[in-house]
Tab-separated table of C-alpha atoms in Angstrom:
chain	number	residue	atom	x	y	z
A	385	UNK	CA	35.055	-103.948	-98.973
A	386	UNK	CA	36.303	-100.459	-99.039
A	387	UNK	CA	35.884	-100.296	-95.324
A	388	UNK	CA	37.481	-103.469	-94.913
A	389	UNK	CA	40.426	-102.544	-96.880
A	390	UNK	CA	40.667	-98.977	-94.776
A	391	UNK	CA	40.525	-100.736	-91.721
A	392	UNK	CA	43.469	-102.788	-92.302
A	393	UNK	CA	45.574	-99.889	-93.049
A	394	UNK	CA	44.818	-97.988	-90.428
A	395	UNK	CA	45.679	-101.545	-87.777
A	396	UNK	CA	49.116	-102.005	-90.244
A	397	UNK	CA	50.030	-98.181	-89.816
A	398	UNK	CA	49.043	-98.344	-85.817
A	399	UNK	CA	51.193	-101.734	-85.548
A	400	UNK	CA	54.245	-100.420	-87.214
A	401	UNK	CA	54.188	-96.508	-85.308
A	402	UNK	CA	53.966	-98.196	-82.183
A	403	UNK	CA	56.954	-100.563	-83.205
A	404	UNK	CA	58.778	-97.353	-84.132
A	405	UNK	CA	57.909	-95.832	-80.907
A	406	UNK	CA	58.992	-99.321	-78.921
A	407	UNK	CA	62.431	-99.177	-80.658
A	408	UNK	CA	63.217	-95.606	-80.772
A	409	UNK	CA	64.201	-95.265	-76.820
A	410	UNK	CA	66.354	-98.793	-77.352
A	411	UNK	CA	68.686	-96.371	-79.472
A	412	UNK	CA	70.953	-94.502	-76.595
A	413	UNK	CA	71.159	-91.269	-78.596
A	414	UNK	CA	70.421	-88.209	-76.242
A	415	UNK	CA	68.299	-86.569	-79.024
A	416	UNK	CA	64.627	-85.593	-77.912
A	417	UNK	CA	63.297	-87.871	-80.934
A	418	UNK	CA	64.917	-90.821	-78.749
A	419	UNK	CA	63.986	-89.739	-75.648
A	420	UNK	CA	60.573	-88.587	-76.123
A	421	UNK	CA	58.875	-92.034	-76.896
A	422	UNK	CA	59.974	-92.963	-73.315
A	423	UNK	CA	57.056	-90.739	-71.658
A	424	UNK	CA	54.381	-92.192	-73.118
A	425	UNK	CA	55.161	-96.068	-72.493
A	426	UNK	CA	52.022	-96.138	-70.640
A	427	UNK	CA	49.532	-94.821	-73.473
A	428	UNK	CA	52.059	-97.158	-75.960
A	429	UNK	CA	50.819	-100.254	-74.117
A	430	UNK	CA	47.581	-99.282	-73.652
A	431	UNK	CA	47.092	-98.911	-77.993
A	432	UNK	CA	49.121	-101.844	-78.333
A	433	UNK	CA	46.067	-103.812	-76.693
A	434	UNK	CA	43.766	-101.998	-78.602
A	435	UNK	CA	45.385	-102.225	-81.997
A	436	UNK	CA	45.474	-105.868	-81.148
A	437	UNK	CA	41.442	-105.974	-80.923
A	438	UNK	CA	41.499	-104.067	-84.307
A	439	UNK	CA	43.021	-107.007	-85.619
A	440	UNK	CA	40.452	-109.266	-85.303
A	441	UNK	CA	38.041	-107.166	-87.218
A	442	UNK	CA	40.259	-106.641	-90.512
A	443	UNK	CA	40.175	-108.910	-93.277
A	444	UNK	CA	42.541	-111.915	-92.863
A	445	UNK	CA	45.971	-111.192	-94.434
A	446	UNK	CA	49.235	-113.072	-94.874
A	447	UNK	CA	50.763	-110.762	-92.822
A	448	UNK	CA	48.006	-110.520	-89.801
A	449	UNK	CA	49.072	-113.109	-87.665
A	450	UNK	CA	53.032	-111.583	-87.823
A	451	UNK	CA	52.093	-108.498	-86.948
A	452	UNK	CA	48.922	-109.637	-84.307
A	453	UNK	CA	52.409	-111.597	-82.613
A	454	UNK	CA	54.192	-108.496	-82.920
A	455	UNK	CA	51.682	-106.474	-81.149
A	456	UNK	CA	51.638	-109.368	-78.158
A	457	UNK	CA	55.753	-109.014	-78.143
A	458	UNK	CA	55.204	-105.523	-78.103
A	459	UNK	CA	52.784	-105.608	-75.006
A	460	UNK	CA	54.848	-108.254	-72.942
A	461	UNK	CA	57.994	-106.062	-73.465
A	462	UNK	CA	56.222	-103.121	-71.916
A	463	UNK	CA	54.016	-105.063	-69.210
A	464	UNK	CA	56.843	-106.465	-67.415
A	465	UNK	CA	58.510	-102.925	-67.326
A	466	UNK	CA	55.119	-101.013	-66.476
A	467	UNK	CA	54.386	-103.932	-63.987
A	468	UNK	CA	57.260	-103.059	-61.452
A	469	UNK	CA	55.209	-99.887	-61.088
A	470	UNK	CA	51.912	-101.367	-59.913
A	471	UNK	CA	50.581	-102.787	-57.219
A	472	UNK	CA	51.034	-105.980	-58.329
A	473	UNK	CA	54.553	-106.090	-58.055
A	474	UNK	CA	55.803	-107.359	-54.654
A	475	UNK	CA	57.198	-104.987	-52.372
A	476	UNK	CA	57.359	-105.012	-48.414
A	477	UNK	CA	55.947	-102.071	-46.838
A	478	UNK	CA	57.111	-101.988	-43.059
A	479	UNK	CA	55.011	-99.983	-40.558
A	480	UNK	CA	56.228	-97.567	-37.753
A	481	UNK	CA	58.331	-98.807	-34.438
A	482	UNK	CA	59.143	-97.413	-31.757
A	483	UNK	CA	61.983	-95.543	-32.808
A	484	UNK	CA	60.655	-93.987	-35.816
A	485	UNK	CA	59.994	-90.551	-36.304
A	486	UNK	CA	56.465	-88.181	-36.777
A	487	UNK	CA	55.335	-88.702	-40.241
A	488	UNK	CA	56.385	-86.091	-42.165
A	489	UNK	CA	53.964	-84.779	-45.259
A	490	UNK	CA	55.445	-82.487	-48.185
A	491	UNK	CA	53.978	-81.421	-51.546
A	492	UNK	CA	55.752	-80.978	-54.670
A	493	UNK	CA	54.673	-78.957	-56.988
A	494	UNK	CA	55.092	-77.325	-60.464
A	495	UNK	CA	53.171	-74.700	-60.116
A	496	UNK	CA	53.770	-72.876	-64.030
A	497	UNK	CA	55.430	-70.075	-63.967
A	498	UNK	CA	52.357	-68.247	-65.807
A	499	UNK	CA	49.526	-69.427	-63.776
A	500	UNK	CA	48.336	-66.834	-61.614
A	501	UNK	CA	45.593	-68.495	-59.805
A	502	UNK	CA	48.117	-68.280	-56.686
A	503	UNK	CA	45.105	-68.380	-54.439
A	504	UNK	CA	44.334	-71.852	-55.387
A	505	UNK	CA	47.682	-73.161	-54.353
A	506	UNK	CA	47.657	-71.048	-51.202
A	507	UNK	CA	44.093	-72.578	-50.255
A	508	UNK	CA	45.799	-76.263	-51.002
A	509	UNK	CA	48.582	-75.581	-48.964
A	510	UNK	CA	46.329	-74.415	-45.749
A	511	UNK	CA	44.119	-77.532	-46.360
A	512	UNK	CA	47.070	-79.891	-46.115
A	513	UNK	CA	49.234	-78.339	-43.238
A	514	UNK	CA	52.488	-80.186	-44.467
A	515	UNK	CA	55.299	-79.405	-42.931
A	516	UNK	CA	57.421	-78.912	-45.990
A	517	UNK	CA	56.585	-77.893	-49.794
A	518	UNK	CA	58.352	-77.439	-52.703
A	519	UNK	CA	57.293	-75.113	-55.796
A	520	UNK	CA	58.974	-75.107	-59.131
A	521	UNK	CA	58.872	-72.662	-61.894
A	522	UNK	CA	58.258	-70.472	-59.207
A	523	UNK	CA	59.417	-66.794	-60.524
A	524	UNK	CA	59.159	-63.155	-58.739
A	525	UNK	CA	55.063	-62.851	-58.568
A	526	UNK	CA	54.932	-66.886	-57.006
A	527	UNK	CA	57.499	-64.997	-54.573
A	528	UNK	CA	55.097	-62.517	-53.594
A	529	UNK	CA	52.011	-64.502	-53.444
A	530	UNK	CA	53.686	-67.187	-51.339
A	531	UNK	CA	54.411	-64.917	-48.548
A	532	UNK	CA	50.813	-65.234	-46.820
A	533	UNK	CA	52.403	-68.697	-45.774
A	534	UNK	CA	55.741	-67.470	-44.002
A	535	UNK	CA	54.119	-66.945	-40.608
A	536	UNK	CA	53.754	-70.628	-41.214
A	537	UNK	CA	56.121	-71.739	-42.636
A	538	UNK	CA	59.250	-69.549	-41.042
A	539	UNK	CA	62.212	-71.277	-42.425
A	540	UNK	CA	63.123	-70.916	-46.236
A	541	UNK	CA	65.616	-71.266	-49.458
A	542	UNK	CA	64.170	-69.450	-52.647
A	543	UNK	CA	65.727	-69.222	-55.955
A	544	UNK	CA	63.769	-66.810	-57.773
A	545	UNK	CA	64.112	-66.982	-61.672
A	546	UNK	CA	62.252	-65.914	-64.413
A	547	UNK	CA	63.621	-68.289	-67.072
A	548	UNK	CA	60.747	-71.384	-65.847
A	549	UNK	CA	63.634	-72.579	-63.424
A	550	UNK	CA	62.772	-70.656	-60.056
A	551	UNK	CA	62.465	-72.731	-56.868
A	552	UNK	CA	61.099	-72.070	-53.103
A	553	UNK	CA	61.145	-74.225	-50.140
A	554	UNK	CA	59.443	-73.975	-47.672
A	555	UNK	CA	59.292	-75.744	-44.160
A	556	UNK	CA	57.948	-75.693	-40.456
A	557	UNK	CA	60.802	-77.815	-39.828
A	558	UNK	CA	64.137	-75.846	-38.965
A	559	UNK	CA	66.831	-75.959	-41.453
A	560	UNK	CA	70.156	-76.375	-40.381
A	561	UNK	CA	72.076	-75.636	-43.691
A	562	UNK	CA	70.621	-75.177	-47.190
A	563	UNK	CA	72.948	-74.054	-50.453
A	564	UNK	CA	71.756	-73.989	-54.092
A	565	UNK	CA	74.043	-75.971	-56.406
A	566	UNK	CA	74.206	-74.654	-60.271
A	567	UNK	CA	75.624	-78.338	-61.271
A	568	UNK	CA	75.492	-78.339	-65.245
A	569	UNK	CA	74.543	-74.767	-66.167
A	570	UNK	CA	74.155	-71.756	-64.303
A	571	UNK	CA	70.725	-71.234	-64.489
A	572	UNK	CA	69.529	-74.633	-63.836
A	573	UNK	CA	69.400	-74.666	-60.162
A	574	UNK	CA	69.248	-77.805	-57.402
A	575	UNK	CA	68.440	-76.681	-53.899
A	576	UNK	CA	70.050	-78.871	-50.901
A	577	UNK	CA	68.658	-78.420	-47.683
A	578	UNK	CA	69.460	-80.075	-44.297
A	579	UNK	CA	66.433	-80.368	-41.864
A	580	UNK	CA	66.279	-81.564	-38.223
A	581	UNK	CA	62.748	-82.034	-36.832
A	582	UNK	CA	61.457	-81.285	-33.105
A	583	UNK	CA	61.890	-85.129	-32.382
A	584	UNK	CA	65.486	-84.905	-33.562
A	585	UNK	CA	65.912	-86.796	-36.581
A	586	UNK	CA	68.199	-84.554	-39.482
A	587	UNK	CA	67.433	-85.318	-43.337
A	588	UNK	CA	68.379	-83.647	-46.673
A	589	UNK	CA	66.123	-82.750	-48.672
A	590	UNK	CA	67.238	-82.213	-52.438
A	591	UNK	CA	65.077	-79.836	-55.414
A	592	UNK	CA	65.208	-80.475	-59.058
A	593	UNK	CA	64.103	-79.419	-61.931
A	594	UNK	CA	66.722	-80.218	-64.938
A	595	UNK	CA	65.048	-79.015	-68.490
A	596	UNK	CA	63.222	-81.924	-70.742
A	597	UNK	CA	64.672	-82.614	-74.432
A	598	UNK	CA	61.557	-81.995	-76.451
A	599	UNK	CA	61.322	-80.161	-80.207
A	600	UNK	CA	60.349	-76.345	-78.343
A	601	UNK	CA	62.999	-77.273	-75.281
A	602	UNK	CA	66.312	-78.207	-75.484
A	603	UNK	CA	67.110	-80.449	-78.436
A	604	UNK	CA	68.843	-83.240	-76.181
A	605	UNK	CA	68.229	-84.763	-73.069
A	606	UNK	CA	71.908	-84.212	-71.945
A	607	UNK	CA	71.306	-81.577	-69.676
A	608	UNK	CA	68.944	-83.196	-68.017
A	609	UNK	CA	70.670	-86.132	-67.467
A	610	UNK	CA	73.882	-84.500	-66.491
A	611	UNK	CA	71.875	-82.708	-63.909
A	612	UNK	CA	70.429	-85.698	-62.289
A	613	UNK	CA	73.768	-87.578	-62.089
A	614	UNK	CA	75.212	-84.588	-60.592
A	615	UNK	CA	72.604	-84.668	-57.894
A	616	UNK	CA	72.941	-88.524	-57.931
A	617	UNK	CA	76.636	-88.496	-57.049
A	618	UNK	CA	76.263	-85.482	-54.737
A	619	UNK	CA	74.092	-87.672	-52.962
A	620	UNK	CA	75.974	-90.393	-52.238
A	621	UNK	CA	78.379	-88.049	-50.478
A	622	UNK	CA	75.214	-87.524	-47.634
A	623	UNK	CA	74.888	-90.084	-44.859
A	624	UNK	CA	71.900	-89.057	-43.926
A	625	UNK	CA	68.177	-90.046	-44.678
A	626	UNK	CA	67.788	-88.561	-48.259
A	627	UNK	CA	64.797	-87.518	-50.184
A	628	UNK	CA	65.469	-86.416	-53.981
A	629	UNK	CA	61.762	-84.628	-55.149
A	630	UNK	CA	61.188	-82.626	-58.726
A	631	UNK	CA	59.849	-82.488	-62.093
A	632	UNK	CA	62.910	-84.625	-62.986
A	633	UNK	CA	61.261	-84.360	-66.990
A	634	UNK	CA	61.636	-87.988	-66.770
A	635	UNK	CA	60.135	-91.303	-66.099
A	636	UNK	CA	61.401	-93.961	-63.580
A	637	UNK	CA	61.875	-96.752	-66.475
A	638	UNK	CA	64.520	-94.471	-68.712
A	639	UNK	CA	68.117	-95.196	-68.540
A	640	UNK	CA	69.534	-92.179	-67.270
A	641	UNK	CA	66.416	-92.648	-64.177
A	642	UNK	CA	67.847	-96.155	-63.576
A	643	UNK	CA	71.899	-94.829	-63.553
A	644	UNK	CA	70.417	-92.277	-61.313
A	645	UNK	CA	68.574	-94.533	-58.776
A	646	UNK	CA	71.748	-96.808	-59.374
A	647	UNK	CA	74.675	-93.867	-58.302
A	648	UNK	CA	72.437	-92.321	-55.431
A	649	UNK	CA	71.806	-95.554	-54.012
A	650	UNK	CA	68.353	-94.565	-53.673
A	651	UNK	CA	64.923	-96.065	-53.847
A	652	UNK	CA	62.182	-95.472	-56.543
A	653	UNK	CA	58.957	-95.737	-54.292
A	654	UNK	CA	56.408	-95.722	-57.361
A	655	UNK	CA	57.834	-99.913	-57.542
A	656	UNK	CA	55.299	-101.953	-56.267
A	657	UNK	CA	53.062	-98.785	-55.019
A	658	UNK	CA	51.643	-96.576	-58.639
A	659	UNK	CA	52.415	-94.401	-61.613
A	660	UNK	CA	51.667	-91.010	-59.781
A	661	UNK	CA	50.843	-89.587	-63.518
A	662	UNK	CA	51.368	-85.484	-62.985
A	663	UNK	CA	51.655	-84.172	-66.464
A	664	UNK	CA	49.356	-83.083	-68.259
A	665	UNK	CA	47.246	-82.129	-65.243
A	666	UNK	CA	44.525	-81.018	-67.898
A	667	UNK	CA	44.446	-84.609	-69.785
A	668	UNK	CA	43.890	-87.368	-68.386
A	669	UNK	CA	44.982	-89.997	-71.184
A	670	UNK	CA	47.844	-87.965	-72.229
A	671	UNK	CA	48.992	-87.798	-68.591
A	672	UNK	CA	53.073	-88.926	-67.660
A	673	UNK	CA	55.299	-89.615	-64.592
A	674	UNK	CA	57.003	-87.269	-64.523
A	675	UNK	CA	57.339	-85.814	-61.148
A	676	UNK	CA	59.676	-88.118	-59.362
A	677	UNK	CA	60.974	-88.642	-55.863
A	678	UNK	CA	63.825	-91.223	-54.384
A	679	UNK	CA	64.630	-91.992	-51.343
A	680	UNK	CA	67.448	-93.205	-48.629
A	681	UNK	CA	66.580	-96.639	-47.078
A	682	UNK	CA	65.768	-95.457	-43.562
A	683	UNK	CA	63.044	-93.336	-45.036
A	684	UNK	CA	59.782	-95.244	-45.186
A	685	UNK	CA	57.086	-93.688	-47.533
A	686	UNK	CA	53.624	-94.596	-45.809
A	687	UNK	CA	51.667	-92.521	-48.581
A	688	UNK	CA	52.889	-90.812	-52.374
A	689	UNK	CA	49.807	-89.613	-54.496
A	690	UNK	CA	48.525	-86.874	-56.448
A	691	UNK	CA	46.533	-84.301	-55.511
A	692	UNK	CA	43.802	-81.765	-57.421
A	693	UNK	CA	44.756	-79.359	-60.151
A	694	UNK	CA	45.395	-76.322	-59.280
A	695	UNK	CA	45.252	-74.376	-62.181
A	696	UNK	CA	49.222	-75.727	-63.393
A	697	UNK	CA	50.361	-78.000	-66.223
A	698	UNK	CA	51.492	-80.536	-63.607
A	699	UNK	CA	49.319	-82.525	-60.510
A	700	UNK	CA	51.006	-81.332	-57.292
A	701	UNK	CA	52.567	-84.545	-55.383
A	702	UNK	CA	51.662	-85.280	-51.811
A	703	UNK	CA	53.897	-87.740	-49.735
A	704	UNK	CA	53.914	-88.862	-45.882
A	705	UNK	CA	57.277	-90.327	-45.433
A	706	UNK	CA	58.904	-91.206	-41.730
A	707	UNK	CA	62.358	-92.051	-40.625
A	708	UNK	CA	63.606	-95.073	-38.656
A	709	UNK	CA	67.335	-95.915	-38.482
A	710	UNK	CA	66.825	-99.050	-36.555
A	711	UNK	CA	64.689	-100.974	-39.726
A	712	UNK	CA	66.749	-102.471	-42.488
A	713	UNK	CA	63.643	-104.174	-44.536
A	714	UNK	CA	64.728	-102.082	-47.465
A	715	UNK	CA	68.340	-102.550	-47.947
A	716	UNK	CA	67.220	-105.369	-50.312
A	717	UNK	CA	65.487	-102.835	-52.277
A	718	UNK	CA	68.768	-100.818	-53.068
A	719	UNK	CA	70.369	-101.233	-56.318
A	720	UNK	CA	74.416	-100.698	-56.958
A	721	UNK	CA	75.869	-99.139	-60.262
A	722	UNK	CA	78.541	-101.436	-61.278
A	723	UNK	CA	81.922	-99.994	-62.448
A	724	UNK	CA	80.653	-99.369	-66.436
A	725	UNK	CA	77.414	-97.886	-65.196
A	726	UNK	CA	79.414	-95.075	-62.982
A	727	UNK	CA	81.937	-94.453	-65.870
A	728	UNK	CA	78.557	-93.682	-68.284
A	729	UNK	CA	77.204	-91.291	-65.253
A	730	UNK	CA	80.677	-89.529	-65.657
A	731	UNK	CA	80.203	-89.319	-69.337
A	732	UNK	CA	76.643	-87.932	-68.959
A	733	UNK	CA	77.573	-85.473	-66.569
A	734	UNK	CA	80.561	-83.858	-68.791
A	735	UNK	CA	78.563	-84.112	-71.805
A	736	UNK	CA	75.914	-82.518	-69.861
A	737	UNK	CA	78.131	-79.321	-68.756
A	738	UNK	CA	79.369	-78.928	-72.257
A	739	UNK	CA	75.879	-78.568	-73.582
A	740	UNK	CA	74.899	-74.781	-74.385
A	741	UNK	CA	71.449	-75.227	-73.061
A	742	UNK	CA	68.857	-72.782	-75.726
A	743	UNK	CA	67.364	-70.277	-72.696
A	744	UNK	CA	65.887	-67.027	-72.303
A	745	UNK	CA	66.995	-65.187	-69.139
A	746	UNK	CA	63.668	-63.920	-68.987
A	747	UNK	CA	60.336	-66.128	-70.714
A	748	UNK	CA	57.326	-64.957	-71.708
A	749	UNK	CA	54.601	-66.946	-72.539
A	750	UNK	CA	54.045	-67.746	-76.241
C-alpha cells in the first residue's frame, strides 16, 4: 500500500513539473527561468508519455483521469510542434538541374574553448575535405592549432577572443569581402563573409554565436535575441543566396527563432528533415538543438547531420548545400513577419543593446 501510495506521488509531482515546464515558455518574459524550459521540449514530451504509462500502475484516484487527460493535452501540444521537425512532416526536396552549382559541404562547429584535443578536430577536418568550416569559441591556442589547415584552406576571417566568443572561418572558396559586425555588444561578434566559387555562383555566409540566458550565463535571453534579429534584419538587406550557421543557444520552435526565420526571410531546414541534437555531445538523452542554420530559397540543402564528438560540449554540424537560381520549389516554404512581428524584432534588438551582458574579457575554466 505504501508503494502504491509513493507511486502516485511521484506520477502527481511528474504531471504537474512537466505542466510547469509546458507553461513556463508561454510567458514572454526574457528571463532564463522562461526561456530555459524551451530546450528541452524534446525530453518534456518524451516523460510526458512515460508519466502517462505511470498512470496506469497507481492506485485509481479522483483526480487520475484529469491529470492522465492532462498529460495527453500536454503531449498533443508538443507533438504537433516537435512534428514539423521530423520526417514525417511534408516537405519537397528538389534535386540538382542543370544550372545548379557543385555541392558545397561545411562544418560547424563549437569546438570549447578549453578542449585541447585540437588534433581530433584537425583529423575530422582532413577526413571531410569541406570546402568551408566554421569554429566557435575558438580563442588564441584554436588559432595556432588551426594553422596546419591554411595550406588548405588559404582564404580566412578570424576573430580571436578569449571571453568563449572567438570565431574562425575558414574556406577553399575565395572570399570576396568579409567584415565582423559587433551588433548588440562589443564582444559578441557575427562574421559576414561573401564567397564566389570556381563555377561562379557568390553567397554570404553569416557566423553566430549570441550568449544563452541560463542561471551561470547571462540572466536573460535578450542578448541573444537582439543578436539574432540584428543578423536577421542585416540579412534581408543581402540579395544573394544566404546561409545563417551557429550555436544560435536556441531551438527552432522558440519565439525569438520564429521572428528570426520570419525577418530574414529564411528557411529552417531541420522542418520536415530532423532535430540535429548537438548539445550535450557527452549525453545523449540530455542532448538539444541547438546549433542552427537558415537558409535563402535558392539554396537547396541535399544533406544537414551531425557528426562524431570530438572531444567538445557540442556535435560538430555537417551540411552539403547547392545553389540554383533558376528553381523556385521553395518560395512556398518562406514565411513573412507581419507589421507587429517586425515592430517586436525592433523591440528585441534595443532591449538587446541596452543589456550589460555579465562577461569576463578573459575566462578561465571553473
Amino acid at each position: 500500500m505504501h508503494i502504491i501510495k509513493h507511486m502516485w506521488n511521484v506520477y502527481a509531482g511528474l504531471t504537474i513539473l512537466l505542466l510547469i515546464l509546458t507553461l513556463l515558455p508561454k510567458i514572454q518574459n526574457s528571463h532564463w527561468i522562461f526561456r530555459v524550459p524551451e530546450f528541452g521540449k524534446i525530453q518534456i514530451t518524451f516523460f510526458t508519455l512515460i508519466t502517462f504509462g505511470l498512470g496506469f500502475l497507481v492506485s485509481p484516484s479522483p483526480l487520475l483521469w484529469y491529470f492522465q487527460g492532462l498529460l495527453i493535452l500536454m503531449f498533443i501540444h508538443h507533438g504537433i510542434i516537435l512534428i514539423k521537425y521530423t520526417p514525417l512532416y511534408p516537405v519537397k526536396r528538389s534535386g540538382k538541374g542543370r544550372n545548379s552549382s557543385r555541392d558545397i559541404h561545411f562544418i560547424s562547429a563549437n569546438v570549447y574553448q578549453f578542449n585541447t584535443e585540437y588534433k581530433r578536430f584537425i583529423q575530422l577536418i582532413e577526413k571531410c575535405k569541406p570546402e568551408i568550416f566554421l569554429t566557435m569559441e575558438s580563442n588564441g591556442d584554436w588559432e595556432k592549432a588551426l594553422r596546419v589547415l591554411e595550406q588548405d584552406y588559404p582564404f580566412h576571417h578570424k576573430v580571436t577572443l578569449e571571453n568563449t566568443y572567438g570565431m574562425h572561418f575558414y574556406s577553399k572558396i575565395r572570399i570576396k569581402d568579409a567584415k565582423t559586425h559587433y551588433f548588440v555588444a562589443d564582444d559578441i561578434p557575427t562574421i559576414e563573409a561573401h564567397l564566389e566559387t570556381e563555377d561562379g555562383f557568390s553567397f554570404v555566409f553569416f557566423g553566430i554565436h549570441p550568449p544563452p540566458p541560463s542561471p551561470t550565463e547571462e540572466e536573460t535571453s535578450k542578448e541573444r535575441d537582439g543578436d539574432l534579429l540584428s543578423t536577421a534584419k542585416r540579412v534581408q538587406e543581402i540579395k544573394e543566396p544566404t546561409i545563417v550557421v551557429g550555436d544560435f543557444n536556441n531551438v527552432a520552435w522558440s519565439r525569438s527563432s520564429i521572428l528570426f526565420r520570419k525577418t530574414s526571410e529564411l528557411i529552417d531546414p531541420r522542418i520536415g528533415r530532423a532535430f540535429v541534437s548537438t548539445f550535450h555531445a557527452k549525453y545523449k538523452l540530455l542532448r538539444f538543438p541547438i546549433d542552427l542554420m537558415f537558409h535563402s530559397e535558392d539554396i537547396f540543402i541535399r544533406k544537414l547531420t551531425t557528426m562524431e564528438n570530438f572531444g567538445s560540449d557540442h556535435l560538430p554540424v555537417y551540411c552539403e548545400f547547392f545553389i540554383d537560381h533558376q528553381n523556385t520549389e521553395q518560395e512556398e516554404q518562406i514565411e513573412e513577419a507581419t507589421a507587429e512581428e517586425e515592430a517586436e524584432a525592433e523591440e528585441m534588438i534595443e532591449e538587446g543593446k541596452k543589456e550589460d551582458g555579465n562577461r569576463d574579457a578573459v575566462v578561465t575554466e571553473d
